[in-house]
């Protein structure tokens, strides 16, 4: 058994701030929406399975409804024709929402430098974390999630209403 940290055992209290409590809750209950179109999606399946066990991070429940998701994970090649769908999914998600581009294709178009492939999803939606690799290993996807957790944990409660954030959305023509 691990010893309880000082202050937890016996009587006493902890003082903290509201944004730290909210940050901790958000960081440990990220519900991912897997937007998987090709091979990187298979890596995500491995990441969700028992060996790597994404559920350990509070992300047990993949959401296939944007309205009940707060982490959009785009995995795979995104054709330009699909761009508007990715954007629509993003717009249907409630704030606060985060985006992870998983794999070279989602990050930059990968090896598909062609007329039909979107050269990175950050051309249509703002991306918080890029996970490189073709495909990235499950460990990398987990590290990407931990980076998102770090962002969620430390995010100011006012950020989503800030002029900078609204300006960022406006630059993507997102209301
Ligand atoms: S990055 Fe590589 S593995 Fe991932 S979808 Fe593109 S081609 Fe497939």
CSV table of C-alpha atoms and ligand atoms in Angstrom, one decimal:
chain,number,residue,atom,x,y,z
A,1,UNK,CA,0.0,0.0,0.0
A,2,UNK,CA,1.2,3.5,-0.8
A,3,UNK,CA,1.3,5.9,2.1
A,4,UNK,CA,-1.3,8.6,2.0
A,5,UNK,CA,0.2,12.1,1.4
A,6,UNK,CA,0.4,14.4,4.3
A,7,UNK,CA,-2.9,16.2,5.0
A,8,UNK,CA,-5.1,13.4,3.5
A,9,UNK,CA,-5.2,11.2,6.6
A,10,UNK,CA,-7.0,12.4,9.7
A,11,UNK,CA,-8.9,15.7,9.9
A,12,UNK,CA,-7.9,18.8,8.0
A,13,UNK,CA,-8.7,20.5,4.7
A,14,UNK,CA,-7.2,21.4,1.4
A,15,UNK,CA,-7.5,24.8,-0.1
A,16,UNK,CA,-7.4,25.1,-3.9
A,17,UNK,CA,-8.9,27.2,-6.6
A,18,UNK,CA,-12.0,26.6,-8.7
A,19,UNK,CA,-10.1,26.5,-12.0
A,20,UNK,CA,-7.7,23.8,-10.7
A,21,UNK,CA,-10.6,21.6,-9.7
A,22,UNK,CA,-12.4,22.1,-13.0
A,23,UNK,CA,-9.1,21.5,-14.8
A,24,UNK,CA,-8.5,18.2,-13.0
A,25,UNK,CA,-12.1,17.0,-13.7
A,26,UNK,CA,-11.8,18.0,-17.4
A,27,UNK,CA,-8.4,16.4,-17.9
A,28,UNK,CA,-9.4,13.1,-16.4
A,29,UNK,CA,-12.7,12.7,-18.2
A,30,UNK,CA,-11.9,13.5,-21.9
A,31,UNK,CA,-14.4,11.8,-24.1
A,32,UNK,CA,-12.8,11.2,-27.5
A,33,UNK,CA,-14.6,11.3,-30.8
A,34,UNK,CA,-12.5,9.0,-33.1
A,35,UNK,CA,-12.7,10.4,-36.7
A,36,UNK,CA,-10.8,7.5,-38.3
A,37,UNK,CA,-10.6,7.1,-42.0
A,38,UNK,CA,-7.7,4.8,-42.6
A,39,UNK,CA,-4.7,2.9,-41.2
A,40,UNK,CA,-4.1,5.3,-38.2
A,41,UNK,CA,-7.6,4.3,-37.0
A,42,UNK,CA,-6.4,0.8,-36.6
A,43,UNK,CA,-3.6,2.0,-34.3
A,44,UNK,CA,-6.3,3.8,-32.3
A,45,UNK,CA,-8.2,0.5,-32.0
A,46,UNK,CA,-5.0,-1.1,-30.6
A,47,UNK,CA,-4.7,1.9,-28.2
A,48,UNK,CA,-8.2,1.3,-27.0
A,49,UNK,CA,-7.7,-2.4,-26.5
A,50,UNK,CA,-6.7,-4.1,-23.2
A,51,UNK,CA,-2.9,-4.0,-23.7
A,52,UNK,CA,-2.6,-0.2,-23.9
A,53,UNK,CA,-6.0,0.6,-22.3
A,54,UNK,CA,-6.9,4.2,-23.1
A,55,UNK,CA,-9.5,3.9,-20.4
A,56,UNK,CA,-6.8,4.4,-17.8
A,57,UNK,CA,-6.9,8.1,-18.6
A,58,UNK,CA,-10.6,8.5,-18.1
A,59,UNK,CA,-11.3,8.1,-21.8
A,60,UNK,CA,-13.2,4.9,-21.6
A,61,UNK,CA,-16.1,6.1,-23.6
A,62,UNK,CA,-15.5,6.9,-27.3
A,63,UNK,CA,-18.2,9.2,-28.4
A,64,UNK,CA,-19.7,8.9,-31.9
A,65,UNK,CA,-21.9,11.9,-31.2
A,66,UNK,CA,-20.1,15.3,-31.4
A,67,UNK,CA,-22.4,16.7,-28.8
A,68,UNK,CA,-21.1,14.3,-26.1
A,69,UNK,CA,-17.4,14.6,-27.0
A,70,UNK,CA,-14.8,17.0,-26.0
A,71,UNK,CA,-11.7,15.6,-27.9
A,72,UNK,CA,-11.8,15.3,-31.6
A,73,UNK,CA,-9.2,12.8,-32.7
A,74,UNK,CA,-8.6,12.8,-36.5
A,75,UNK,CA,-6.8,9.7,-37.7
A,76,UNK,CA,-6.1,9.0,-41.3
A,77,UNK,CA,-6.1,10.6,-44.7
A,78,UNK,CA,-8.6,13.4,-45.1
A,79,UNK,CA,-9.7,14.0,-48.6
A,80,UNK,CA,-10.5,17.6,-49.4
A,81,UNK,CA,-14.1,16.5,-50.0
A,82,UNK,CA,-14.3,15.3,-46.4
A,83,UNK,CA,-12.9,18.6,-45.0
A,84,UNK,CA,-16.3,20.2,-44.5
A,85,UNK,CA,-17.5,17.1,-42.6
A,86,UNK,CA,-14.6,17.4,-40.2
A,87,UNK,CA,-15.4,21.0,-39.7
A,88,UNK,CA,-19.1,20.3,-39.2
A,89,UNK,CA,-18.3,17.7,-36.5
A,90,UNK,CA,-16.0,20.2,-34.8
A,91,UNK,CA,-18.7,22.9,-34.8
A,92,UNK,CA,-21.2,20.5,-33.3
A,93,UNK,CA,-19.0,19.9,-30.3
A,94,UNK,CA,-19.6,22.0,-27.2
A,95,UNK,CA,-16.8,24.1,-25.6
A,96,UNK,CA,-14.4,23.3,-24.2
A,97,UNK,CA,-13.2,21.1,-27.0
A,98,UNK,CA,-9.7,19.9,-28.1
A,99,UNK,CA,-8.4,18.5,-31.3
A,100,UNK,CA,-5.6,16.0,-31.9
A,101,UNK,CA,-4.2,15.3,-35.3
A,102,UNK,CA,-3.0,11.7,-35.2
A,103,UNK,CA,-0.5,10.5,-37.8
A,104,UNK,CA,1.3,12.2,-40.7
A,105,UNK,CA,-1.8,12.3,-42.9
A,106,UNK,CA,-3.9,14.2,-40.4
A,107,UNK,CA,-1.0,16.5,-39.5
A,108,UNK,CA,0.2,17.4,-43.0
A,109,UNK,CA,-1.3,15.1,-45.7
A,110,UNK,CA,1.6,12.6,-45.1
A,111,UNK,CA,2.9,10.9,-48.2
A,112,UNK,CA,-0.2,12.0,-50.2
A,113,UNK,CA,0.9,15.3,-51.6
A,114,UNK,CA,-1.8,15.2,-54.2
A,115,UNK,CA,-4.6,17.4,-55.5
A,116,UNK,CA,-7.3,15.5,-53.6
A,117,UNK,CA,-5.8,15.2,-50.1
A,118,UNK,CA,-6.1,17.9,-47.4
A,119,UNK,CA,-2.5,18.9,-46.5
A,120,UNK,CA,-3.3,18.9,-42.7
A,121,UNK,CA,-6.5,19.3,-40.8
A,122,UNK,CA,-5.2,22.6,-39.3
A,123,UNK,CA,-6.3,24.1,-42.6
A,124,UNK,CA,-9.9,23.7,-41.5
A,125,UNK,CA,-10.0,23.5,-37.7
A,126,UNK,CA,-7.5,24.6,-35.0
A,127,UNK,CA,-5.4,21.7,-33.7
A,128,UNK,CA,-4.1,21.4,-30.2
A,129,UNK,CA,-1.7,18.5,-30.4
A,130,UNK,CA,0.0,16.8,-33.4
A,131,UNK,CA,1.1,13.2,-33.1
A,132,UNK,CA,3.7,12.4,-35.8
A,133,UNK,CA,4.3,9.0,-37.4
A,134,UNK,CA,3.0,6.8,-40.2
A,135,UNK,CA,1.4,5.3,-38.3
A,136,UNK,CA,2.2,6.5,-34.8
A,137,UNK,CA,2.5,3.7,-32.2
A,138,UNK,CA,-0.1,3.5,-29.5
A,139,UNK,CA,2.5,4.9,-27.0
A,140,UNK,CA,2.6,8.1,-29.1
A,141,UNK,CA,-1.2,8.4,-29.2
A,142,UNK,CA,-1.2,8.0,-25.4
A,143,UNK,CA,1.5,10.7,-25.1
A,144,UNK,CA,-0.7,12.9,-27.4
A,145,UNK,CA,-3.6,12.3,-25.0
A,146,UNK,CA,-1.4,13.2,-22.0
A,147,UNK,CA,-0.4,16.5,-23.7
A,148,UNK,CA,-4.1,17.3,-24.2
A,149,UNK,CA,-4.7,16.4,-20.5
A,150,UNK,CA,-1.9,18.9,-19.6
A,151,UNK,CA,-3.6,21.6,-21.7
A,152,UNK,CA,-7.0,20.8,-20.2
A,153,UNK,CA,-5.6,20.8,-16.7
A,154,UNK,CA,-3.9,24.2,-17.0
A,155,UNK,CA,-6.4,26.0,-19.1
A,156,UNK,CA,-7.8,29.2,-17.7
A,157,UNK,CA,-11.6,29.1,-17.3
A,158,UNK,CA,-11.7,32.4,-19.2
A,159,UNK,CA,-9.7,31.2,-22.2
A,160,UNK,CA,-12.8,30.2,-24.3
A,161,UNK,CA,-14.3,33.7,-24.0
A,162,UNK,CA,-11.0,35.5,-24.7
A,163,UNK,CA,-10.5,37.7,-27.7
A,164,UNK,CA,-7.5,35.6,-28.7
A,165,UNK,CA,-9.6,32.4,-28.8
A,166,UNK,CA,-12.5,34.0,-30.6
A,167,UNK,CA,-10.1,35.5,-33.0
A,168,UNK,CA,-8.6,32.1,-33.6
A,169,UNK,CA,-12.0,30.6,-34.4
A,170,UNK,CA,-12.8,33.6,-36.6
A,171,UNK,CA,-9.6,33.0,-38.6
A,172,UNK,CA,-11.2,29.5,-39.4
A,173,UNK,CA,-14.5,31.1,-40.2
A,174,UNK,CA,-16.1,29.3,-37.2
A,175,UNK,CA,-18.7,31.2,-35.3
B,1,LIG,S1,-0.2,8.5,-41.5
B,1,LIG,FE1,0.4,6.5,-42.5
B,1,LIG,S2,-0.6,5.0,-41.3
B,1,LIG,FE2,-1.6,6.9,-40.8
B,1,LIG,S3,-3.4,7.1,-42.2
B,1,LIG,FE3,-1.6,8.1,-43.2
B,1,LIG,S4,-0.7,6.5,-44.5
B,1,LIG,FE4,-2.0,5.5,-43.0
